Tab-separated table of C-alpha atoms in Angstrom:
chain	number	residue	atom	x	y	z
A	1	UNK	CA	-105.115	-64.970	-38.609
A	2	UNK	CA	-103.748	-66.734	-35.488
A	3	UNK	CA	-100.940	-65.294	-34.230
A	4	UNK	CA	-98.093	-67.166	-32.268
A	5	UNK	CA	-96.723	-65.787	-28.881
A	6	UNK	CA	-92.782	-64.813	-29.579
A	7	UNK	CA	-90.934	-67.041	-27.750
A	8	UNK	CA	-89.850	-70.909	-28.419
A	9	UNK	CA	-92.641	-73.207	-29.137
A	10	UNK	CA	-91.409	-75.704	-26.121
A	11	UNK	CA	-91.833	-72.795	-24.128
A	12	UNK	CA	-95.516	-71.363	-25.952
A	13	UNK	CA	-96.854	-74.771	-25.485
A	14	UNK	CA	-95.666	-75.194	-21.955
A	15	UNK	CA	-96.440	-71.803	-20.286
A	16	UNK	CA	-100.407	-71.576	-19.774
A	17	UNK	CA	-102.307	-69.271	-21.382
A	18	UNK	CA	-104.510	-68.350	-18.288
A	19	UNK	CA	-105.479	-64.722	-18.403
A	20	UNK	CA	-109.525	-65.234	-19.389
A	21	UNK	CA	-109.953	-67.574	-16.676
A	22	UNK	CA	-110.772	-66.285	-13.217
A	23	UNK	CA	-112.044	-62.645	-14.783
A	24	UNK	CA	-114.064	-64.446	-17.294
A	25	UNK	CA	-115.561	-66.762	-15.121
A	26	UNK	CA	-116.578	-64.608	-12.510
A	27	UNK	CA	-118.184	-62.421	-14.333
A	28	UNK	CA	-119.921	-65.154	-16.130
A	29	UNK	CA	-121.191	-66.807	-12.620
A	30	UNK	CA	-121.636	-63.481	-11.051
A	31	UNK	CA	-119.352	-63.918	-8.306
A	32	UNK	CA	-120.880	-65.991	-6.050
A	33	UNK	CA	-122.256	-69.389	-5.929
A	34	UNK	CA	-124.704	-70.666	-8.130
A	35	UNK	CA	-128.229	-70.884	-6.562
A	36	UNK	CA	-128.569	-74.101	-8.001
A	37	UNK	CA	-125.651	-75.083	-6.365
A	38	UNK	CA	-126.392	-73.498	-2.848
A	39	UNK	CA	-129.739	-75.609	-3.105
A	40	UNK	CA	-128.641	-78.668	-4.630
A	41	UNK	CA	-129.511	-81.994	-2.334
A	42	UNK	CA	-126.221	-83.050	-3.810
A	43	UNK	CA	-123.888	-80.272	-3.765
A	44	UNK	CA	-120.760	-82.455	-4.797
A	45	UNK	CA	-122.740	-83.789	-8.128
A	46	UNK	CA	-121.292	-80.761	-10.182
A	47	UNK	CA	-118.076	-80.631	-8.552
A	48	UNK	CA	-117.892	-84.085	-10.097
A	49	UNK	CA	-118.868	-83.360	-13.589
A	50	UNK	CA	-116.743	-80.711	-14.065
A	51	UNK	CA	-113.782	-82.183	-12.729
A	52	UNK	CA	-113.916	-84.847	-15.488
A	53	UNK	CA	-114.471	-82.264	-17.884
A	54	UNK	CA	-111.663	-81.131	-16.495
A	55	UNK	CA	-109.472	-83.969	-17.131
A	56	UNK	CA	-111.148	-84.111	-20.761
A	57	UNK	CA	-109.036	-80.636	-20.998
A	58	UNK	CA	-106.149	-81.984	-19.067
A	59	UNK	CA	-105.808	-84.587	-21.831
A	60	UNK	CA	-106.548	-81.999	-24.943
A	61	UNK	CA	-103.295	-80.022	-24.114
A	62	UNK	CA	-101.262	-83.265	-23.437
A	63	UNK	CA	-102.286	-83.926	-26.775
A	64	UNK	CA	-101.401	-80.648	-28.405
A	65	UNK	CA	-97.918	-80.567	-26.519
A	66	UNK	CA	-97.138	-84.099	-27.988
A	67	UNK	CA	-98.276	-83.745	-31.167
A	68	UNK	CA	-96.833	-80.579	-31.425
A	69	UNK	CA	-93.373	-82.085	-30.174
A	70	UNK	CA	-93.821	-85.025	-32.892
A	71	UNK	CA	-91.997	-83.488	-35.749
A	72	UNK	CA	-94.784	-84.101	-38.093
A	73	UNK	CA	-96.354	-81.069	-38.187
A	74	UNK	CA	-95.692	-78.259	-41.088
A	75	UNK	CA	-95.281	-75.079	-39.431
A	76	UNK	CA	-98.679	-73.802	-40.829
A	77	UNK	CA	-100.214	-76.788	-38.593
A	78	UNK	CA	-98.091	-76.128	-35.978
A	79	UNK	CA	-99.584	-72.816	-35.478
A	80	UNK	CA	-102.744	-73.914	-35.651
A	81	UNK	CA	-102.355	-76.486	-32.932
A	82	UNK	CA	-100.703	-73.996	-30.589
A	83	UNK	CA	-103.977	-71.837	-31.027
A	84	UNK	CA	-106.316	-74.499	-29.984
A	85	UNK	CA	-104.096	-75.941	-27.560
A	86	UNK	CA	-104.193	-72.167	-26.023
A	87	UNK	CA	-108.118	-72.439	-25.865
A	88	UNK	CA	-107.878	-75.637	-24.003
A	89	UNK	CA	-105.747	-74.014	-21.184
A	90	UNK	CA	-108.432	-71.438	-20.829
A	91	UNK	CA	-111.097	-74.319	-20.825
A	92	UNK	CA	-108.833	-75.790	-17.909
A	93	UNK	CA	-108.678	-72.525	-16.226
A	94	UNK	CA	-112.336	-71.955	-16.600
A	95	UNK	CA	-113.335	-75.167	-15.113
A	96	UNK	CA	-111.255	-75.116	-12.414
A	97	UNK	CA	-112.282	-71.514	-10.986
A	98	UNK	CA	-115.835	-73.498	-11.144
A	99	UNK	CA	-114.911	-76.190	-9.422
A	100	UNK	CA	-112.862	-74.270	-6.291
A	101	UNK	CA	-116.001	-71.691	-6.210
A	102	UNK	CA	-117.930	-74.601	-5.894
A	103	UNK	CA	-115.790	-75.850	-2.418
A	104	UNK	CA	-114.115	-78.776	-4.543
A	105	UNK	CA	-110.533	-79.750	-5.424
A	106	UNK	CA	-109.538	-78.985	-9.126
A	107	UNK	CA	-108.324	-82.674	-10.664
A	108	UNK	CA	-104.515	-82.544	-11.184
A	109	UNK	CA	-102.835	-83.254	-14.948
A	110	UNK	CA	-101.489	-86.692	-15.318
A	111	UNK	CA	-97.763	-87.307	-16.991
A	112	UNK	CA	-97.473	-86.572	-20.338
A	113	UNK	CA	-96.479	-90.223	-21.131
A	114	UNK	CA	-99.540	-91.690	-19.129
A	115	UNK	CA	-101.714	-89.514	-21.738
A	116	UNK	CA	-99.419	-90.545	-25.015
A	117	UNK	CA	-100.081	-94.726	-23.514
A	118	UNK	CA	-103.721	-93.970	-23.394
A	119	UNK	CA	-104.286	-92.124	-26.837
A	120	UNK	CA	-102.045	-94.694	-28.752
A	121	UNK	CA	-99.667	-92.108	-30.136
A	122	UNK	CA	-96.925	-94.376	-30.904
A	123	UNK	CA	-99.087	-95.493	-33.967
A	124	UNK	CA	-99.053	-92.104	-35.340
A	125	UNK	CA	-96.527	-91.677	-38.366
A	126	UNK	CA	-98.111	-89.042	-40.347
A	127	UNK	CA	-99.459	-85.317	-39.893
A	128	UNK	CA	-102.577	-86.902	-41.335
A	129	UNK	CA	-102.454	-89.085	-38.447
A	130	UNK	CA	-102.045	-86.520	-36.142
A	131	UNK	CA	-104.836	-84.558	-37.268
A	132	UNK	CA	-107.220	-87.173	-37.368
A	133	UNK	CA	-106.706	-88.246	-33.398
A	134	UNK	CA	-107.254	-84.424	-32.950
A	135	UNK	CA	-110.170	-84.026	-35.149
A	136	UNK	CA	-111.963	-87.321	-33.136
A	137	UNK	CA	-110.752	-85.946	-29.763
A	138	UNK	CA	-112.606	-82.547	-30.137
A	139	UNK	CA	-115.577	-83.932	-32.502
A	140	UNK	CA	-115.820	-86.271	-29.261
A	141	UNK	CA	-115.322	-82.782	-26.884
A	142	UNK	CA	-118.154	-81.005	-28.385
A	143	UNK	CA	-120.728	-84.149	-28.061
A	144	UNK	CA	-119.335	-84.697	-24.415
A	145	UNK	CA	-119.890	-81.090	-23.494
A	146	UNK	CA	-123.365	-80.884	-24.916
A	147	UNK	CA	-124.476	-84.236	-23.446
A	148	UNK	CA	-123.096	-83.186	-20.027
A	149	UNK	CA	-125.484	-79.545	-19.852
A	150	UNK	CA	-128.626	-81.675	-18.569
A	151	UNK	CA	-126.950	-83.300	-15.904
A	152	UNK	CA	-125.378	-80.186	-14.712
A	153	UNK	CA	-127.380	-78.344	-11.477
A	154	UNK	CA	-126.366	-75.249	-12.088
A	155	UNK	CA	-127.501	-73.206	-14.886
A	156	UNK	CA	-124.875	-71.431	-15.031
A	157	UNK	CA	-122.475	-74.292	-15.979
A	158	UNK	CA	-125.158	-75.523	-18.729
A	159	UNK	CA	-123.463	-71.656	-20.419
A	160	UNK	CA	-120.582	-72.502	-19.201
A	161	UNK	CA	-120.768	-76.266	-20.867
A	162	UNK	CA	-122.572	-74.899	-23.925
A	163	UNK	CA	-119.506	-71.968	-24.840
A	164	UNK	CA	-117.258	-74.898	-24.762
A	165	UNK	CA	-119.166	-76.808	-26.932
A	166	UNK	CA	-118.518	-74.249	-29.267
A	167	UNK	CA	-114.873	-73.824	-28.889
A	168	UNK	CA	-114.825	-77.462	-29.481
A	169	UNK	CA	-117.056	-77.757	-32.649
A	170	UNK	CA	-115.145	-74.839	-34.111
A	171	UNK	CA	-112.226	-76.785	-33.517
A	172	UNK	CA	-112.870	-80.326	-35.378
A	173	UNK	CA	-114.745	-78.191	-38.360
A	174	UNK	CA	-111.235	-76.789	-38.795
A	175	UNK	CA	-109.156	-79.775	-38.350
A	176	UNK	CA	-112.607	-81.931	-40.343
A	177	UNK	CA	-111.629	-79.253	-43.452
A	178	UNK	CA	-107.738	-79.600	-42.806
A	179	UNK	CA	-108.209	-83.387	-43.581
A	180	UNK	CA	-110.516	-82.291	-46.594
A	181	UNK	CA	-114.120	-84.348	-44.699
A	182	UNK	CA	-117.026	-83.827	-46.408
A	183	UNK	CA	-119.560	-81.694	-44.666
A	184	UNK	CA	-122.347	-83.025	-43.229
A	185	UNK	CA	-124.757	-83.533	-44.682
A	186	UNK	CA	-127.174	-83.690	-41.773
A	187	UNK	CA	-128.018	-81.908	-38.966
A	188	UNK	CA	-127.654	-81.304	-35.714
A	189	UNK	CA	-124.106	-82.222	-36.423
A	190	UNK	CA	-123.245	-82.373	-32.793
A	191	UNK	CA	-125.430	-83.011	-30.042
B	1	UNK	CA	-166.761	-109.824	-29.858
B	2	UNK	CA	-165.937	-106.828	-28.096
B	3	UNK	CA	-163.769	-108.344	-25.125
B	4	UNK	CA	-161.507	-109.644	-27.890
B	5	UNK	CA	-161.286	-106.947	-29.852
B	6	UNK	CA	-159.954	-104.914	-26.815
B	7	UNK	CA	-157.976	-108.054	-25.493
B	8	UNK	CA	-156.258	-107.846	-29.144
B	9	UNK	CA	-155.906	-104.108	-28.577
B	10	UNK	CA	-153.578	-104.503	-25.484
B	11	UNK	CA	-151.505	-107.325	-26.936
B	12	UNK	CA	-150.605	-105.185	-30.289
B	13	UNK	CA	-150.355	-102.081	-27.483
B	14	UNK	CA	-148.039	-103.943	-24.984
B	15	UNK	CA	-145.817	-105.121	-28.186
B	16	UNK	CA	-145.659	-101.742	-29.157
B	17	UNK	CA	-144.392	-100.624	-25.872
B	18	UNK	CA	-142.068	-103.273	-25.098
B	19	UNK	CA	-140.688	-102.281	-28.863
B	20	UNK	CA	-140.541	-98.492	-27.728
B	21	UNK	CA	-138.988	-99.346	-24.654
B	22	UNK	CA	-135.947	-101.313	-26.281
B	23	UNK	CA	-135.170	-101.042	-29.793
B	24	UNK	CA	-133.177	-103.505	-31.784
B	25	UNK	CA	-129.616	-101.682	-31.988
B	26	UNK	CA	-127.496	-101.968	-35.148
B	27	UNK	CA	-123.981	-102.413	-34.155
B	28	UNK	CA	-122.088	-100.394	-37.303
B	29	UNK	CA	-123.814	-97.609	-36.459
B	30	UNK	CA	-123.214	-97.768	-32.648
B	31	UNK	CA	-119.366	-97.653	-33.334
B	32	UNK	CA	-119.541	-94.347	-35.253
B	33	UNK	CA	-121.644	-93.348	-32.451
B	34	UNK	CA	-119.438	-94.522	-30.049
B	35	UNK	CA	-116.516	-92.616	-31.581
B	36	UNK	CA	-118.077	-89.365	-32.050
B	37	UNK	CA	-120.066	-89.091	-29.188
B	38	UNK	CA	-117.893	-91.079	-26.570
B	39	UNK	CA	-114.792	-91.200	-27.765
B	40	UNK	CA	-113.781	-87.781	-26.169
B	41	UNK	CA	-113.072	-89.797	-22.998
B	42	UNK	CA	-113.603	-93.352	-23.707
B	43	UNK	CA	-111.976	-96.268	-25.680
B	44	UNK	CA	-112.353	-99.690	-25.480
B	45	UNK	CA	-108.398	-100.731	-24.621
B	46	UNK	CA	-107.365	-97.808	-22.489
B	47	UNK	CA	-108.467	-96.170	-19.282
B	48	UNK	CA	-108.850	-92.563	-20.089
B	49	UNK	CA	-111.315	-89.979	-18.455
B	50	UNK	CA	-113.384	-92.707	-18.167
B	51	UNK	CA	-112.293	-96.751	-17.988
B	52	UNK	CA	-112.042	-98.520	-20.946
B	53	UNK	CA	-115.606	-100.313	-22.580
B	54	UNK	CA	-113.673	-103.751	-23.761
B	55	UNK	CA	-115.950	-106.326	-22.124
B	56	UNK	CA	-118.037	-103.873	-19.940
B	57	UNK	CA	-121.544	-105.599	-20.708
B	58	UNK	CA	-121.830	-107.951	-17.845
B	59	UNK	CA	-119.169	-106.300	-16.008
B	60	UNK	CA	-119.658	-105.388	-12.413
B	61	UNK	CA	-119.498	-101.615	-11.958
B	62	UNK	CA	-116.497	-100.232	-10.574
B	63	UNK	CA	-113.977	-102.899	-11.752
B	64	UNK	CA	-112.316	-102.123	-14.848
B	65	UNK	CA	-108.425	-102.950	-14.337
B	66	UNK	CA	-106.492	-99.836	-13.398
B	67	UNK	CA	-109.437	-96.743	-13.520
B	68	UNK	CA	-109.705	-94.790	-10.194
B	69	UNK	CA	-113.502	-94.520	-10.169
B	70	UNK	CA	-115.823	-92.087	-8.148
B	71	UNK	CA	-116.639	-93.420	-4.860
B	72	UNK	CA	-120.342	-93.098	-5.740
B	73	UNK	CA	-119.739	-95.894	-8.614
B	74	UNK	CA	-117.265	-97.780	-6.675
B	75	UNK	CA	-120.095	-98.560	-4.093
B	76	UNK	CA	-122.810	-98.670	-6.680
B	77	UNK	CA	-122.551	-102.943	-6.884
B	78	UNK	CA	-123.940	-102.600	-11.023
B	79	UNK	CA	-123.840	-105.169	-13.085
B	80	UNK	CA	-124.056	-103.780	-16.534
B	81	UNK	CA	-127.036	-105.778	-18.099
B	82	UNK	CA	-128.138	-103.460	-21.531
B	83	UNK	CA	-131.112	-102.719	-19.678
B	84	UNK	CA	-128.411	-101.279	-16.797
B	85	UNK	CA	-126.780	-99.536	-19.462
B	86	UNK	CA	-129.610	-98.049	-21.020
B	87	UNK	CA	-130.848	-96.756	-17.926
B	88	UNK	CA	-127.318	-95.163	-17.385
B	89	UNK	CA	-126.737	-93.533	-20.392
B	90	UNK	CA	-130.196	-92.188	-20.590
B	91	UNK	CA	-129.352	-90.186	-17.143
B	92	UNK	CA	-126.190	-91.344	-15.340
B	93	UNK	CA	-126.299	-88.508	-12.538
B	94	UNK	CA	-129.953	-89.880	-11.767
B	95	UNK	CA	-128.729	-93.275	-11.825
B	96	UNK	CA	-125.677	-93.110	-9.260
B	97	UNK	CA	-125.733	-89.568	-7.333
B	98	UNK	CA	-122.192	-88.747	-7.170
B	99	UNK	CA	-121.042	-90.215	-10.801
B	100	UNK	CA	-118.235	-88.236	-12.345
B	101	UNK	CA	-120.235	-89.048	-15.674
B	102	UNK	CA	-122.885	-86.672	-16.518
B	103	UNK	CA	-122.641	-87.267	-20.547
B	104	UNK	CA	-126.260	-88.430	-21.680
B	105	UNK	CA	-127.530	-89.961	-24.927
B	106	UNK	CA	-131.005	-88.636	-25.240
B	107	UNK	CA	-131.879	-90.799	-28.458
B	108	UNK	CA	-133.140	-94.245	-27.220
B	109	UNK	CA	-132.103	-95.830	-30.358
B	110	UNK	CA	-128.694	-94.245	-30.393
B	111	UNK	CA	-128.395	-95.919	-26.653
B	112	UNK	CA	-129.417	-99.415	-27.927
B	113	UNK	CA	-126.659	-98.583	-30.979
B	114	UNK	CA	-123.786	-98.247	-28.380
B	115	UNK	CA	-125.089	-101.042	-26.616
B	116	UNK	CA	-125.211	-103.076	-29.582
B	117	UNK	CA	-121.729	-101.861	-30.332
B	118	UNK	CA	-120.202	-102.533	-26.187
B	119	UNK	CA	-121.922	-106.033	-26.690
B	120	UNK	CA	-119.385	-106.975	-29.839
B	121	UNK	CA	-116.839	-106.228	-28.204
B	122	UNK	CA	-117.363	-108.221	-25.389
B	123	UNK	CA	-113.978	-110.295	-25.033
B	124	UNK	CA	-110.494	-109.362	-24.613
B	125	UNK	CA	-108.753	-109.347	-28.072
């Protein structure tokens, strides 16, 4: 059962949900800077990757915050959305602990209207609609973050890439069963 | 007899090979590809995390209108051949040090797919 913060939804959406972050990661990269990293020939390469995994993020939660501001979302949806939008600030948070441990500058969000322009939301009249932009956006999330682990230096960012991978995947197989997709039939499914 | 027997040998071997090395890509199934397994930061009309694909084969790297790339890319001076491409997606960090894209498509025929996929949509609609 998700449950929703109590407080307006403009202002759920809006405030960050950023507690996991610097704890989580620290403990996950043990506080210090990744061997790899220290070693690395090209010390800037990760910095790189993870700041457009970053912006990947940056662009999930614009994406949440307008379809959640659409008006075509039932309330059940709704909550739903705010849940995974949640995840994607702590993805965001995650990332960019990485990236300052790592002596780099976290990328900055862009406007929210520069993100609606470049995921086409004005064609989207329907929840169904909605959903479906959602379900390719993190269908696409969990591929990207799985393809990105072997270019990754530090191991400890391939775990960091991998768990969210799995946020991700979770995600669409929700949103995939929302829409009533078939399961695959296949695997790997992602990957 | 046995010269051409072995001469035969390493024509039917070098086929094979080249056909390894580049398979024939099937362009239906490069744009599911493309959507599932780029589209978290690509499209083919709009700059997002990455620039947008419209027209990219035979595009010099580092010019698609609008996208802020990495400096690494920017002074890279690609042109993106499907051989280029291939070579990029199959390892893009080993490709250009520096890249902002790490995402790789292990699957050589999933590559030539995309490819196959960038290539139809070659021209501005």
């Amino acid at each position: 059962m998700i449950e929703i913060p109590h407080s307006s939804r403009r202002s759920v959406l809006t405030g960050g949900v950023t507690t996991l972050s610097a704890a989580g990661l620290v403990a996950l990269l043990g506080g210090s800077l990744p061997a790899e990293a220290r070693q690395s020939n090209r010390p800037g390469q990760d910095v790189q990757l993870l700041n457009a995994a970053l912006a990947l993020e940056h662009e999930g939660i614009a994406a949440y915050q307008i379809a959640a501001e659409s008006g075509l979302l039932s309330a059940d949806i709704l909550k739903v959305g705010i849940a995974f939008q949640s995840h994607h600030k702590t993805h965001r948070d995650d990332l960019a602990t990485a990236i300052r441990r790592l002596g780099g500058q976290a990328a900055a969000s862009k406007s929210t209207a520069e993100y609606a322009a470049a995921l086409g939301v004005s064609a989207l009249k329907t929840q169904n609609d909605v959903l479906k932009l959602a379900l390719g956006l993190e269908r696409g999330a969990a591929n990207a973050y799985l393809g990105l682990i072997p270019s990754l230096e530090a191991t400890e960012f391939h775990l960091l890439s991998a768990r969210i991978a799995g946020d991700e995947a979770f995600h669409a197989a929700i949103l995939g069963n929302v829409l009533n997709e078939p399961i695959p039939q296949t695997a790997p499914i992602f990957g | 007899m046995r010269v051409l027997v072995l001469g035969m040998g390493m024509v039917i071997g070098g086929a094979l090979l080249a056909g390894s090395a580049a398979p024939r890509g099937n362009a239906a199934r490069g744009g599911d590809l493309y959507r599932t397994k780029c589209g978290a930061c690509h499209s083919l009309d709009n700059n997002r995390v990455g620039p947008a694909h419209r027209g990219v084969v035979g595009r010099r790297s580092g010019t698609a209108p609008g996208f802020r790339y990495s400096r690494a890319l920017s002074s890279s001076n690609i042109v993106w051949t499907p051989a280029n491409l291939d070579r990029w997606l199959t390892a893009p960090t080993l490709m250009v040090p520096g890249t902002a894209m790490g995402f790789r498509l292990a699957s050589p025929q999933d590559r030539a797919d995309v490819i196959a996929y960038l290539q139809q949509n070659g021209s501005a609609r």
